[in-house]
Every structure is written in C-alpha cells, then in structure tokens.
Amino acid sequence: MEQFTKLYIENDDNKNIESSLEGKDAIFSNIIACISIGDIMKSLLGPKSRDKLIVNKYNEIIVSNDGYTVLKSIQLEHPCSKMMVELSFSMDDQNGDGTTSVVVLSSFLLRKSLKLLNGTLTNNNNGSSSSSSGGSIHPIKIINGFVRASKIAIESIINQSKSFDITTNQGKDLMLQVCKTTLNSKLISHTNPILSKLAVDSILMVSNLKGYSISTDYINIISIPGESVGKSTIYPYFILPHPLITPFYSNSNNSNGDFKVLFLNLSFSKNTMDNNNNNDNNNNNLNIEDNINKEESNIKSIVISLKKKGISMIGILEDLNIPNLNISSLLLSYLTKAKISVLKPFSFEKIKYLANRLNIPIISNKSEIIKLENLIAFKSIKYQTINNENLIHFENHTTNQNDINNNNNNNNNNNNNNNNNNNNNNNNNNNNNNNNILPTIILRGTTAMELEETERALHDALCVLRNLVRNPKVVPGGSACEIEASKEINDFFNNSIIVTNSGGNNVDTTINRDELLAMLSFAESLEEVSETLCQNSGIDNHLEVVLKLKQIHLKNKSNSNNNNNNNNNNKNSKNIGIDLKVNSIGDMFEYGVLETLSNKLAQITMATEIVTSILKIDEIVYCK
C-alpha cells in the first residue's frame, strides 16, 4: 500500500502519475489517502489535544489545534483527501464544532474498511470471535453494514439526550456547560469561563429578540489587540469600528434627546463640485461668484433639512470614480456649524450592510430628506477610542423583557389584525424598531495570534449555542455516547441470526454475515474514538480505562435485565463517561461534560456518508 501513498500524496512533480486507477487499486489509494489525513488530525482530539505548528507558503507561522484551521492550511493533491477537508468544512458551517471528531471517526471507519476489503479483520468483542480472513468483503456489503450500524448509533444517542428550556436558570447553566465543553478543546482553553459567559449572554440576547430564527451573524465581534482576554466585554447594542472626518458631538440635535442617523448617497466630493463649476463657466458663462453661491445654497439647504429632522450623524457613500476623494470643505464647514458628525465615506457594500443592520435609510436625493418620517432613534451615540481603534456606540432604547415576549406573541397570533393599527403604532417606532440592533462583543488579546485563535474559538462556541437554541437537547460527553452506541451495535450482533449468501427464510429479521462484520467494525471505530481521547490526555493504561468504561455500560445493561423496575439506574448508566480534565469516570451530567445532540448526530451521519461515498469509488480518472 505504500506505493499508493507515495504516488498520490508525496509526489509533487506529477511526472509518474498514471492516467487512471481501477478496482481495488483505486479503492486502496483513496482509503490510504484519507487515513493519512486522519492520522494528522488524531492528536487534535479532546480537551488535552496537541497543537500543530504550521508554516504556510508565505512563511507565516500558525499555531493551532483547531481542525478546520489545520486542514485549511494543508496543501493536498489526492482528490479523496480533499473530500475529507470538505467534510471538515461542512461540519464547521453546520455546527461550528466537531470538525476534528468527524474526520477522525471517518478515518477509523476507512481503516476498518481496508481490513474488511483485504479479508484480514479479526473481531473479539464481548467474548465472540469473528474473522473475515476467509475472503475479502464487497464494498457494498461494507456500506450496508455501516449504514445499519449508524442508524443504531443514532437511535442510541437520541435515547441518551435530554431536553431543557433555555429561558430557565437550569437552561442557562446547561448552555454554559455545553459551551465550556466546546472551549475545553481549544488552544485558549484557559479563557474558558470568560468566553463561555460572553457567548451565552450574547446568544440569549439574540434569542430573546429573534427566537428560533437565531443566527451568529446577528452578533457583532470586534477584535482589538493590546489587553488580556479578561478585558473582553459585551454590549447589548451595535458598535461600529469606523473613524470620523469631523468632530464628534455628544449632544443630540433632537428636542427629546434622541439621536438620529442618516446615510446619504449624494455626491459631496470636492473634485465633483469643482468640475461642475468649471463646466458651468464654460457652458453658461456664469461667473465664479454665482457658482459658489449656487453650491453654497445647495449645501445649506441640505444641512438645514438634516438639522430640522434632528439628524446627529451622517454616513456618506464613497465615490469610486474619483481617486483620493476629498469631501467638500464647504459642506464640512456647514455640518460642523450644525453640529452634525460625519463618518468617513463607506463602500456600497458596507453602507448597505449598516443600513440593514441599524434600520437606517439610504437617501439618494435631497428631496427625500424632507419627506422622511419615523426615523429610527437611538438613546445615545458615543465615541470611544481603544488602542487606536475608533468605536461608535449606537445604544438602543431599553426594552423590557416582558415587552419582548409580548411582541413575539403578538407577532405569532395577531398578524392579521395589525393593519388597522399601523397609524397608532407609528409614533412608537422610534423607540421599538431598532430592536434588531443586536449585541457586540469587544474581544481583547495580548497578541494578534492569540486574538485570532480566540475569535475562532468564540465563533465555534456561538455556533454550538445557536444550534442548541434551535434544538435544546444535550447528550453526555466524555465518550459516553460512543461507548453506549458501540454496546447497542454489539447487542444487535449478538441477537441477530447469521445467514450465508445462500439465503434465509425471514429477510426482515436476518442480516448477512459480512454486513454484521462491517457493523462490528463500526462499533470498534466508535470505541477507538474513546481510546484516542484517553491517549491524547496522557492517561496511563488508557486501553484499560476504556475497557472499564465498557464493562460499566455492559454491567448496567445486565442489571437492567434482572431488575426491570430499576429504571433510574438504567438511565444513569448511559451517561457514564470519562471527564478528561480530571481523568475520572462518572456521570457526565453531574460532571457538566455535555454536548449538543445535533452536533453528535451530525458527526455520525456525516462520517458515514463520506465513508460510503469513498467506498463507492472504483476508478480514478485524471482528465488533464
């Protein structure tokens, strides 16, 4: 098999690559390429995982134990190894966490598949002995066995899950425990308590306003180097990192003390106005004084309109057709006199994003300013500088939690009765329509590398919590799910009737012997995940620890068979796992080592799917 590894992984010049590989050669090449990825990722698994030092093609140094980051930085040639990378990326997009676990589990399944294909697998689970040394097993039979085993594993994991209400104190505690479990495996795990609280508080703020339509995009994260992570803070409103081109005026231009902001898609560039003046001189023979008066009158009317509407700050769209854009000094002079702050011009994409985020209209004609009604008002706008980073705080009007709940109920139940009340509600829009201006986390870090790793870890935690809000169910961590699922698959094996290829009388209750061996291989792969976790944690005799954990699950099963009335003990036995922080076996719900149900199910499902796809490939064809 080494020839395939060298041919498709280590060969850089591509001089000796064949035009195609067929049959077992193609399958073996694909499997070995994917196993090599799993071998790289294996040491990144668990709360006491190792780190990888990566030197990219620009000679930049990256130190990380994040599976997504490592795989993104590796240069790969083999097409199937790229499939493993895509698997990790998909896991990151959907769940935020589990990018390493899904790749490692897939590599374990493929390693077992290789032995099944060669007919060299020997199994000794639960005292039974099964061997496929009599001959190789067809890939389709392996696939069928893996799919059947994955269904058993999924059912087992679902039975271990517990539901909770995120609005209760118990629900918040469970969210913190899940978040801490996620962050324990990160490079910056020492910041766990701080980041966990930031993540949970921000997600709860969003869920209170958005409900189950929650997204991590609603949370604004600003990274500023120069302080420890402990100085990170969360604000219940939007903060914009952007400079001003005029002084900042802290006093409102509104009689009620509110602050209003407007975005203008108008040309205020110095060059444009000068060109217009020159054209007017050439075409209409107007004197310079008339042009200046016309420009001043136009600017003055715009500024007066802004002042009448109580505008305290404006943002202007940059003009890409004019290099080195300079805003007209006359305009800036009048805006300064009116005490209207001006933000540095934005790109179109940025101003469109901010308009949607802050509920601020974009005006493209000065006549629209006069027609404006019910502009969004902010309680206050503050200007702050942190380590040379200019920050503008857009503070919302305070909204009671009861009002939020009532609004959510009214939106669900009274959508058809709101048309007659639009006029009555317009006066309240200034205080309530900016409720979708959601929280901002100012993330601090002593170095740029630490800050980048912290931001990645926080993103993973927020994704996990987002899925938890959508599906508030948790399962025990510490390999409890893997060992319990392995036990269930072995129970299925022991209770099955083995038939030969010549057939059986009852198709629904029988399974092919080769598929059973594949199912047992699936169970062994789940156990190998537990072994790897213990090995990475430096546990002495890690195989004995995993064996002890398996015996606990098996013993509790036999006890439950003898004492059917003792349901509580049976339920608790499913939660027994290993807390790798203290290297202790116990109930993971009591230890607070929890994972989301959606994440655990995704690991099983996606690993099975990628292995199935790889085993189905029987030829590699290069079309170059």
Coordinates of C-alpha atoms in Angstrom, one line a residue:
M1 CA 0.0 0.0 0.0
E2 CA 2.9 2.4 0.4
Q3 CA 3.2 2.8 -3.3
F4 CA -0.2 4.5 -3.4
T5 CA 0.7 6.8 -0.5
K6 CA 3.8 7.9 -2.3
L7 CA 2.1 8.1 -5.7
Y8 CA -0.7 10.4 -4.7
I9 CA 0.4 12.2 -1.5
E10 CA 4.1 12.7 -1.7
N11 CA 4.6 13.2 -5.5
D12 CA 4.9 16.9 -6.2
D13 CA 6.1 16.9 -9.8
N14 CA 3.2 14.7 -11.0
K15 CA 5.6 13.1 -13.6
N16 CA 4.8 9.5 -12.9
I17 CA 1.0 9.7 -12.1
E18 CA -1.0 7.2 -14.2
S19 CA -4.0 8.4 -16.2
S20 CA -6.3 6.2 -14.1
L21 CA -6.6 3.7 -11.3
E22 CA -9.3 1.0 -11.3
G23 CA -10.8 -1.6 -8.9
K24 CA -9.1 -2.3 -5.7
D25 CA -6.1 -0.2 -6.6
A26 CA -8.4 2.9 -6.7
I27 CA -10.2 2.0 -3.5
F28 CA -7.0 1.3 -1.6
S29 CA -5.5 4.6 -2.9
N30 CA -8.5 6.5 -1.8
I31 CA -8.6 4.9 1.6
I32 CA -4.9 5.3 2.4
A33 CA -5.0 9.0 1.4
C34 CA -7.9 9.6 3.7
I35 CA -6.3 7.6 6.6
S36 CA -3.3 9.8 6.3
I37 CA -5.5 12.9 7.0
G38 CA -7.0 11.2 10.0
D39 CA -3.5 10.4 11.3
I40 CA -2.7 14.0 11.2
M41 CA -5.9 15.1 12.9
K42 CA -5.9 12.3 15.6
S43 CA -3.7 14.2 18.1
L44 CA -6.0 17.2 17.9
L45 CA -8.9 15.3 19.5
G46 CA -10.1 16.1 23.0
P47 CA -9.6 18.7 25.8
K48 CA -5.9 17.8 26.2
S49 CA -5.0 17.6 22.5
R50 CA -1.7 18.6 21.0
D51 CA -1.1 21.7 18.8
K52 CA 0.2 22.0 15.3
L53 CA 2.7 24.5 14.1
I54 CA 2.0 25.3 10.5
V55 CA 4.3 27.3 8.2
N56 CA 2.4 28.3 5.1
K57 CA 3.7 29.2 1.7
Y58 CA 4.2 32.8 2.8
N59 CA 6.4 31.6 5.7
E60 CA 3.8 32.7 8.2
I61 CA 3.6 30.7 11.4
I62 CA 0.3 29.4 12.7
V63 CA 0.0 27.6 16.0
S64 CA -3.5 26.0 16.4
N65 CA -5.3 22.8 17.5
D66 CA -8.4 23.7 15.5
G67 CA -9.2 21.0 13.0
Y68 CA -10.7 23.5 10.5
T69 CA -7.7 25.8 10.6
V70 CA -5.2 22.9 10.2
L71 CA -6.9 21.3 7.3
K72 CA -7.4 24.7 5.6
S73 CA -3.6 25.3 5.8
I74 CA -2.5 21.9 4.4
Q75 CA -1.7 21.6 0.7
L76 CA -3.2 18.3 -0.6
E77 CA -3.0 16.6 -4.0
H78 CA -5.2 13.5 -3.7
P79 CA -8.8 14.1 -4.6
C80 CA -10.2 11.9 -1.8
S81 CA -8.1 13.7 0.8
K82 CA -9.7 16.9 -0.4
M83 CA -13.1 15.3 0.2
M84 CA -12.1 14.9 3.9
V85 CA -11.2 18.5 4.0
E86 CA -14.6 19.4 2.6
L87 CA -16.2 17.2 5.2
S88 CA -14.5 19.2 7.9
F89 CA -15.6 22.5 6.3
S90 CA -19.2 21.3 6.1
M91 CA -19.1 20.3 9.7
D92 CA -17.8 23.8 10.6
D93 CA -20.5 25.5 8.6
Q94 CA -23.4 23.5 10.1
N95 CA -22.3 23.0 13.7
G96 CA -19.2 25.1 14.3
D97 CA -17.6 22.3 16.4
G98 CA -16.8 18.6 15.8
T99 CA -14.6 19.3 12.7
T100 CA -11.8 17.1 14.1
S101 CA -14.1 14.4 15.5
V102 CA -15.9 13.8 12.2
V103 CA -12.6 13.4 10.3
V104 CA -11.0 11.1 12.9
L105 CA -14.1 8.9 13.0
S106 CA -14.2 8.7 9.2
S107 CA -10.5 7.7 9.1
F108 CA -11.2 4.9 11.7
L109 CA -14.0 3.6 9.6
L110 CA -11.9 3.6 6.5
R111 CA -9.1 1.8 8.3
K112 CA -11.6 -0.9 9.2
S113 CA -12.9 -0.9 5.7
L114 CA -9.4 -1.6 4.4
K115 CA -9.1 -4.7 6.6
L116 CA -12.5 -5.9 5.5
L117 CA -11.6 -5.5 1.9
N118 CA -8.4 -7.5 2.4
G119 CA -10.2 -10.1 4.5
T120 CA -7.9 -9.6 7.4
L121 CA -10.2 -8.3 10.1
T122 CA -10.5 -10.2 13.4
N123 CA -13.1 -9.3 16.0
N124 CA -13.2 -10.3 19.6
N125 CA -15.9 -8.2 21.0
N126 CA -17.8 -9.5 24.1
G127 CA -16.1 -12.8 24.0
S128 CA -17.2 -13.6 20.5
S129 CA -14.7 -14.2 17.7
S130 CA -15.4 -13.4 14.1
S131 CA -13.0 -13.2 11.2
S132 CA -13.2 -12.3 7.6
S133 CA -9.9 -14.0 6.8
G134 CA -11.8 -16.4 4.6
G135 CA -12.0 -13.7 1.9
S136 CA -12.5 -10.1 1.2
I137 CA -15.8 -8.4 1.6
H138 CA -17.5 -6.5 -1.2
P139 CA -17.6 -2.7 -0.7
I140 CA -21.4 -2.6 -1.0
K141 CA -21.8 -5.0 1.9
I142 CA -19.4 -2.9 4.0
I143 CA -21.5 0.1 3.1
N144 CA -24.8 -1.6 4.1
G145 CA -23.3 -2.7 7.4
F146 CA -22.0 0.8 8.2
V147 CA -25.4 2.4 7.3
R148 CA -27.3 -0.1 9.5
A149 CA -24.8 0.4 12.4
S150 CA -25.1 4.2 12.1
K151 CA -28.9 4.0 12.4
I152 CA -28.4 2.0 15.6
A153 CA -25.9 4.5 16.9
I154 CA -28.2 7.5 16.1
E155 CA -31.1 5.9 17.9
S156 CA -28.9 5.2 20.9
I157 CA -27.6 8.8 21.1
I158 CA -31.2 10.1 20.8
N159 CA -32.2 7.9 23.7
Q160 CA -29.4 9.5 25.8
S161 CA -30.4 13.1 25.1
K162 CA -32.2 15.4 27.5
S163 CA -34.4 18.4 26.6
F164 CA -34.4 21.6 28.6
D165 CA -35.9 25.1 28.5
I166 CA -33.3 27.8 27.6
T167 CA -35.4 30.5 29.4
T168 CA -34.9 29.0 32.8
N169 CA -31.8 29.2 35.1
Q170 CA -31.2 25.5 34.6
G171 CA -31.3 26.0 30.9
K172 CA -28.7 28.8 31.1
D173 CA -26.5 26.5 33.3
L174 CA -26.7 23.7 30.7
M175 CA -25.8 26.2 28.0
L176 CA -22.7 27.3 30.0
Q177 CA -21.7 23.6 30.5
V178 CA -22.0 22.8 26.8
C179 CA -20.0 26.0 25.9
K180 CA -17.3 25.1 28.3
T181 CA -17.1 21.5 26.9
T182 CA -16.6 23.1 23.4
L183 CA -14.0 25.5 24.5
N184 CA -12.0 23.0 26.6
S185 CA -10.6 21.5 23.4
K186 CA -9.4 24.9 22.1
L187 CA -5.9 26.3 22.3
I188 CA -7.1 29.1 24.5
S189 CA -9.0 26.8 26.9
H190 CA -7.6 28.8 29.9
T191 CA -10.0 31.6 28.9
N192 CA -13.0 29.2 29.1
P193 CA -15.0 30.9 31.9
I194 CA -14.7 34.3 30.3
L195 CA -15.6 33.3 26.7
S196 CA -18.4 30.9 27.8
K197 CA -20.2 33.8 29.6
L198 CA -19.7 36.1 26.7
A199 CA -21.0 33.5 24.3
V200 CA -24.1 32.5 26.4
D201 CA -25.0 36.1 27.2
S202 CA -24.9 37.2 23.6
I203 CA -26.8 34.2 22.3
L204 CA -29.5 34.8 24.9
M205 CA -29.8 38.4 23.9
V206 CA -30.3 37.4 20.3
S207 CA -32.7 34.6 21.1
N208 CA -34.9 37.0 23.2
L209 CA -35.4 39.1 20.1
K210 CA -35.1 36.6 17.2
G211 CA -36.4 33.4 18.8
Y212 CA -35.6 30.2 16.8
S213 CA -34.5 32.2 13.7
I214 CA -31.3 33.0 15.6
S215 CA -28.0 33.4 13.6
T216 CA -24.5 34.1 14.7
D217 CA -24.4 36.9 12.1
Y218 CA -26.6 38.9 14.5
I219 CA -23.7 39.1 16.9
N220 CA -21.1 41.7 16.1
I221 CA -17.5 40.8 17.1
I222 CA -14.7 43.4 17.2
S223 CA -11.2 42.2 17.9
I224 CA -8.7 44.7 19.4
P225 CA -5.2 43.7 20.4
G226 CA -3.4 45.1 23.4
E227 CA -5.1 43.6 26.5
S228 CA -5.8 40.2 28.1
V229 CA -8.9 38.2 27.1
G230 CA -10.3 39.1 30.6
K231 CA -10.8 42.6 29.4
S232 CA -13.3 41.5 26.8
T233 CA -16.7 43.0 27.2
I234 CA -20.2 42.6 25.7
Y235 CA -22.6 45.4 24.9
P236 CA -26.4 45.0 24.2
Y237 CA -26.2 47.2 21.1
F238 CA -24.3 47.7 17.9
I239 CA -20.8 49.2 17.9
L240 CA -19.2 50.4 14.6
P241 CA -15.4 50.4 14.3
H242 CA -15.1 53.5 12.0
P243 CA -13.4 56.9 12.1
L244 CA -15.0 60.3 11.8
I245 CA -13.9 63.1 9.5
T246 CA -15.5 65.8 11.6
P247 CA -15.5 66.3 15.4
F248 CA -17.9 64.1 17.4
Y249 CA -20.8 66.0 19.0
S250 CA -22.2 64.2 22.1
N251 CA -25.3 66.4 22.3
S252 CA -28.4 65.5 20.4
N253 CA -30.0 67.7 17.7
N254 CA -33.4 66.4 18.7
S255 CA -35.7 68.1 21.2
N256 CA -36.4 64.8 23.1
G257 CA -32.7 63.9 23.4
D258 CA -32.8 61.1 20.8
F259 CA -30.0 60.6 18.3
K260 CA -30.8 60.1 14.6
V261 CA -28.5 58.8 11.8
L262 CA -28.9 59.0 8.1
F263 CA -26.9 57.6 5.1
L264 CA -26.6 59.8 2.0
N265 CA -25.9 58.5 -1.5
L266 CA -25.2 62.0 -2.8
S267 CA -22.1 63.4 -4.4
F268 CA -20.2 65.7 -1.9
S269 CA -16.7 65.3 -3.3
K270 CA -14.6 68.4 -3.7
N271 CA -13.5 67.4 -7.2
T272 CA -17.0 66.9 -8.5
M273 CA -18.2 70.2 -7.3
D274 CA -15.2 72.0 -8.8
N275 CA -15.7 70.2 -12.1
N276 CA -19.4 71.2 -12.1
N277 CA -18.3 74.8 -11.5
N278 CA -15.9 74.7 -14.4
N279 CA -18.5 73.2 -16.7
D280 CA -21.0 75.9 -15.8
N281 CA -18.4 78.6 -16.5
N282 CA -17.7 77.2 -19.9
N283 CA -21.2 76.4 -21.0
N284 CA -23.3 79.1 -19.4
N285 CA -20.8 81.8 -18.9
L286 CA -21.7 82.1 -15.2
N287 CA -19.2 83.9 -13.1
I288 CA -17.4 82.2 -10.2
E289 CA -19.3 84.0 -7.6
D290 CA -22.6 82.7 -8.9
N291 CA -21.3 79.2 -8.9
I292 CA -20.1 79.5 -5.4
N293 CA -23.4 80.9 -4.3
K294 CA -25.2 78.1 -6.1
E295 CA -23.1 75.5 -4.4
E296 CA -23.4 77.1 -1.0
S297 CA -27.2 77.4 -1.4
N298 CA -27.4 73.7 -2.3
I299 CA -25.3 72.6 0.6
K300 CA -27.1 74.9 3.0
S301 CA -30.5 73.6 2.1
I302 CA -29.3 70.0 2.7
V303 CA -27.8 70.9 6.1
I304 CA -30.9 72.8 7.1
S305 CA -33.1 69.8 6.1
L306 CA -30.9 67.5 8.2
K307 CA -31.0 69.8 11.1
K308 CA -34.8 70.1 11.0
K309 CA -35.1 66.3 11.0
G310 CA -32.9 66.1 14.1
I311 CA -30.0 64.3 12.4
S312 CA -27.0 64.0 14.7
M313 CA -24.7 61.9 12.4
I314 CA -24.5 61.1 8.7
G315 CA -22.7 58.5 6.6
I316 CA -21.7 59.2 3.0
L317 CA -21.2 56.7 0.1
E318 CA -17.7 56.9 -1.3
D319 CA -17.2 57.9 -5.0
L320 CA -15.1 55.2 -6.6
N321 CA -14.7 57.2 -9.8
I322 CA -12.7 59.9 -8.0
P323 CA -9.3 58.9 -6.6
N324 CA -8.2 60.4 -3.3
L325 CA -11.7 61.5 -2.5
N326 CA -12.0 64.7 -0.5
I327 CA -15.3 65.9 0.9
S328 CA -16.1 69.5 0.0
S329 CA -14.7 71.7 2.7
L330 CA -17.8 74.0 2.4
L331 CA -20.0 71.1 3.3
L332 CA -17.9 70.0 6.2
S333 CA -17.9 73.6 7.5
Y334 CA -21.7 73.8 7.5
L335 CA -22.1 70.4 9.0
T336 CA -19.7 71.4 11.8
K337 CA -21.7 74.6 12.5
A338 CA -24.8 72.4 12.6
K339 CA -23.0 70.0 15.0
I340 CA -23.7 67.0 12.7
S341 CA -20.9 64.4 12.9
V342 CA -19.7 62.9 9.6
L343 CA -18.4 59.3 9.2
K344 CA -15.6 58.6 6.9
P345 CA -17.2 57.5 3.5
F346 CA -18.3 53.9 3.1
S347 CA -18.2 51.4 0.3
F348 CA -21.5 50.5 -1.2
E349 CA -21.5 47.0 0.4
K350 CA -20.6 48.4 3.8
I351 CA -23.2 51.1 3.8
K352 CA -25.9 48.6 2.6
Y353 CA -24.9 46.3 5.4
L354 CA -25.1 49.0 8.0
A355 CA -28.4 50.3 6.7
N356 CA -29.9 46.9 7.1
R357 CA -28.3 46.3 10.5
L358 CA -29.2 49.6 12.0
N359 CA -32.5 50.2 10.2
I360 CA -31.2 53.5 8.7
P361 CA -32.4 54.6 5.3
I362 CA -30.1 55.5 2.4
I363 CA -31.1 58.8 0.8
S364 CA -30.2 59.3 -2.9
N365 CA -32.0 62.6 -3.4
K366 CA -32.1 65.6 -1.2
S367 CA -35.8 66.0 -1.7
E368 CA -36.2 62.6 0.1
I369 CA -34.8 64.2 3.3
I370 CA -37.8 66.5 3.6
K371 CA -40.2 63.6 3.2
L372 CA -38.6 61.5 5.9
E373 CA -40.8 60.3 8.7
N374 CA -40.4 58.0 11.7
L375 CA -36.6 57.8 11.6
I376 CA -35.0 55.3 13.9
A377 CA -33.8 57.0 17.1
F378 CA -31.1 55.9 19.4
K379 CA -30.9 56.5 23.1
S380 CA -27.4 57.7 22.7
I381 CA -24.4 57.7 20.4
K382 CA -20.9 57.6 22.0
Y383 CA -17.5 57.8 20.6
Q384 CA -14.6 55.8 22.0
T385 CA -11.0 55.1 21.1
I386 CA -9.4 51.8 22.2
N387 CA -5.8 51.1 21.2
N388 CA -6.1 53.5 18.2
E389 CA -9.4 51.8 17.1
N390 CA -12.3 54.3 16.7
L391 CA -15.5 52.9 18.0
I392 CA -19.0 54.4 17.7
H393 CA -21.6 53.1 20.1
F394 CA -25.2 53.1 18.9
E395 CA -27.2 52.5 22.1
N396 CA -30.8 51.3 21.7
H397 CA -33.7 52.5 23.7
T398 CA -34.2 50.0 26.6
T399 CA -36.8 47.3 26.1
N400 CA -38.3 45.3 28.9
Q401 CA -38.2 41.5 28.6
N402 CA -41.9 41.4 29.1
D403 CA -42.4 43.7 26.1
I404 CA -40.2 41.5 24.0
N405 CA -42.2 38.4 25.0
N406 CA -45.5 40.2 24.3
N407 CA -44.2 41.4 20.9
N408 CA -43.2 37.9 20.0
N409 CA -46.7 36.5 21.0
N410 CA -48.4 39.3 19.1
N411 CA -46.4 38.6 16.0
N412 CA -47.4 35.0 16.1
N413 CA -51.1 35.4 16.9
N414 CA -52.2 38.8 15.6
N415 CA -50.6 39.1 12.2
N416 CA -53.9 39.5 10.5
N417 CA -55.2 42.2 12.9
N418 CA -52.3 44.7 12.6
N419 CA -53.3 46.5 9.5
N420 CA -55.8 48.8 11.3
N421 CA -53.2 49.8 14.0
N422 CA -50.4 50.9 11.7
N423 CA -51.1 54.6 12.3
N424 CA -51.3 54.2 16.0
N425 CA -48.0 52.4 16.2
N426 CA -46.0 54.9 14.0
N427 CA -45.3 57.1 16.9
N428 CA -43.8 54.3 18.9
N429 CA -41.5 53.1 16.1
N430 CA -38.7 55.4 17.1
N431 CA -38.3 53.5 20.3
N432 CA -39.0 50.0 19.2
N433 CA -38.0 49.5 15.6
N434 CA -34.3 49.3 16.4
N435 CA -34.8 46.1 18.5
N436 CA -32.9 44.1 15.8
I437 CA -29.8 46.1 16.6
L438 CA -28.2 43.2 18.4
P439 CA -25.2 42.8 20.7
T440 CA -21.5 43.5 20.2
I441 CA -18.6 41.7 21.7
I442 CA -15.3 43.6 22.0
L443 CA -12.7 40.9 22.1
R444 CA -9.3 41.6 23.5
G445 CA -6.0 39.7 23.2
T446 CA -2.3 40.3 24.1
T447 CA -1.1 39.3 20.6
A448 CA -2.5 39.1 17.1
M449 CA -2.1 35.3 17.1
E450 CA -3.9 34.8 20.4
L451 CA -6.6 37.2 19.3
E452 CA -7.2 35.3 16.1
E453 CA -7.4 31.9 17.9
T454 CA -9.7 33.4 20.5
E455 CA -12.0 34.7 17.8
R456 CA -12.1 31.3 16.1
A457 CA -12.9 29.6 19.4
L458 CA -15.7 32.1 20.2
H459 CA -17.2 31.6 16.7
D460 CA -17.3 27.8 17.4
A461 CA -18.9 28.3 20.8
L462 CA -21.6 30.7 19.3
C463 CA -22.4 28.2 16.5
V464 CA -22.8 25.4 19.1
L465 CA -25.1 27.6 21.2
R466 CA -27.1 28.7 18.1
N467 CA -27.8 25.0 17.3
L468 CA -28.7 24.5 21.0
V469 CA -31.3 27.3 20.9
R470 CA -32.8 25.8 17.7
N471 CA -32.8 22.2 19.2
P472 CA -32.4 22.5 23.0
K473 CA -31.3 18.9 23.6
V474 CA -28.0 17.8 25.2
V475 CA -26.1 14.5 25.4
P476 CA -23.3 13.3 27.7
G477 CA -19.8 13.9 26.5
G478 CA -16.6 12.0 27.6
S479 CA -17.2 9.1 25.2
A480 CA -20.5 8.1 26.9
C481 CA -22.4 8.3 23.6
E482 CA -19.7 6.4 21.7
I483 CA -19.4 3.5 24.2
E484 CA -23.2 3.2 24.6
A485 CA -23.7 3.2 20.8
S486 CA -21.0 0.5 20.5
K487 CA -22.7 -1.6 23.1
E488 CA -26.0 -1.3 21.2
I489 CA -24.4 -2.4 18.0
N490 CA -22.8 -5.4 19.7
D491 CA -26.2 -6.3 21.2
F492 CA -27.7 -6.2 17.8
F493 CA -24.9 -8.5 16.6
N494 CA -25.5 -11.0 19.4
N495 CA -29.2 -11.1 18.8
S496 CA -29.0 -11.5 15.1
I497 CA -29.3 -14.6 13.0
I498 CA -26.3 -15.0 10.8
V499 CA -27.1 -16.3 7.3
T500 CA -25.0 -17.2 4.4
N501 CA -25.2 -15.9 0.9
S502 CA -27.5 -18.9 0.1
G503 CA -30.3 -17.1 1.9
G504 CA -32.6 -17.2 4.8
N505 CA -36.3 -17.6 5.5
N506 CA -37.0 -14.3 7.0
V507 CA -35.4 -11.3 5.3
D508 CA -36.6 -8.8 7.8
T509 CA -35.0 -10.4 10.9
T510 CA -31.8 -11.6 9.3
I511 CA -28.6 -10.0 8.2
N512 CA -25.8 -11.1 6.0
R513 CA -22.6 -12.3 7.9
D514 CA -20.4 -9.9 6.0
E515 CA -22.6 -6.9 6.9
L516 CA -22.5 -8.0 10.5
L517 CA -18.7 -7.9 10.4
A518 CA -19.0 -4.3 9.0
M519 CA -21.3 -3.4 11.8
L520 CA -18.9 -4.7 14.4
S521 CA -16.1 -2.7 12.7
F522 CA -18.3 0.4 13.1
A523 CA -18.7 -0.3 16.8
E524 CA -14.9 -0.8 17.1
S525 CA -14.3 2.6 15.4
L526 CA -16.5 4.3 18.0
E527 CA -14.5 2.7 20.7
E528 CA -11.3 3.9 19.1
V529 CA -12.6 7.4 19.4
S530 CA -12.7 6.9 23.2
E531 CA -9.2 5.3 23.2
T532 CA -7.8 8.2 21.2
L533 CA -9.3 10.7 23.7
C534 CA -7.7 8.9 26.6
Q535 CA -4.4 8.5 24.8
N536 CA -4.2 12.2 24.0
S537 CA -5.0 13.1 27.6
G538 CA -1.9 11.1 28.8
I539 CA -3.9 8.6 30.8
D540 CA -1.8 5.6 31.9
N541 CA -3.2 2.3 30.6
H542 CA -5.8 4.1 28.5
L543 CA -7.0 0.8 27.0
E544 CA -7.8 -0.4 30.5
V545 CA -9.7 2.7 31.2
V546 CA -11.8 2.3 28.1
L547 CA -12.3 -1.4 28.9
K548 CA -13.5 -0.4 32.4
L549 CA -15.9 2.1 30.9
K550 CA -17.3 -0.6 28.5
Q551 CA -17.8 -3.0 31.4
I552 CA -19.8 -0.4 33.3
H553 CA -22.2 0.0 30.4
L554 CA -22.4 -3.7 29.9
K555 CA -22.9 -4.4 33.6
N556 CA -25.7 -1.8 33.9
K557 CA -27.4 -3.5 30.9
S558 CA -27.3 -6.9 32.6
N559 CA -28.6 -5.3 35.9
S560 CA -31.4 -3.6 34.0
N561 CA -32.4 -7.0 32.5
N562 CA -32.5 -8.5 36.0
N563 CA -34.3 -5.6 37.6
N564 CA -36.7 -4.1 35.1
N565 CA -38.2 -1.8 37.8
N566 CA -34.9 -0.1 38.5
N567 CA -35.3 2.4 35.6
N568 CA -33.3 5.3 37.2
N569 CA -30.1 3.3 37.4
N570 CA -30.5 2.1 33.9
K571 CA -30.9 5.7 32.6
N572 CA -28.0 7.0 34.6
S573 CA -25.7 4.2 33.3
K574 CA -26.0 5.6 29.8
N575 CA -24.4 8.8 30.9
I576 CA -21.2 7.3 32.3
G577 CA -18.1 8.6 30.6
I578 CA -14.6 10.0 31.2
D579 CA -14.0 13.5 32.4
L580 CA -10.6 14.0 30.8
K581 CA -10.0 17.2 32.7
V582 CA -9.7 15.3 35.9
N583 CA -9.3 11.8 34.4
S584 CA -12.3 10.4 36.3
I585 CA -15.1 8.1 35.3
G586 CA -18.6 9.2 36.3
D587 CA -22.0 10.6 35.2
M588 CA -21.3 13.3 32.6
F589 CA -24.4 15.3 33.5
E590 CA -23.1 15.6 37.1
Y591 CA -19.6 16.5 35.8
G592 CA -21.0 19.1 33.4
V593 CA -19.4 17.5 30.3
L594 CA -22.2 17.9 27.8
E595 CA -22.5 18.2 24.0
T596 CA -25.4 19.2 21.7
L597 CA -27.5 16.4 20.3
S598 CA -27.4 18.0 16.8
N599 CA -23.6 18.0 16.8
K600 CA -23.2 14.4 17.9
L601 CA -25.7 13.2 15.3
A602 CA -24.0 15.2 12.6
Q603 CA -20.7 13.5 13.4
I604 CA -22.2 10.0 13.0
T605 CA -24.2 10.9 9.9
M606 CA -21.6 12.9 8.0
A607 CA -18.8 10.4 8.8
T608 CA -21.0 7.5 7.5
E609 CA -21.9 9.5 4.3
I610 CA -18.3 10.4 3.4
V611 CA -17.1 6.8 4.0
T612 CA -19.9 5.5 1.9
S613 CA -19.0 7.9 -0.9
I614 CA -15.3 6.9 -0.8
L615 CA -16.0 3.2 -0.8
K616 CA -18.3 3.5 -3.9
I617 CA -15.5 5.0 -6.0
D618 CA -13.9 2.2 -8.1
E619 CA -11.9 4.3 -10.5
I620 CA -9.9 7.5 -10.5
V621 CA -9.6 9.2 -13.9
Y622 CA -7.4 12.2 -14.5
C623 CA -8.6 14.4 -17.3
K624 CA -5.8 16.9 -17.8

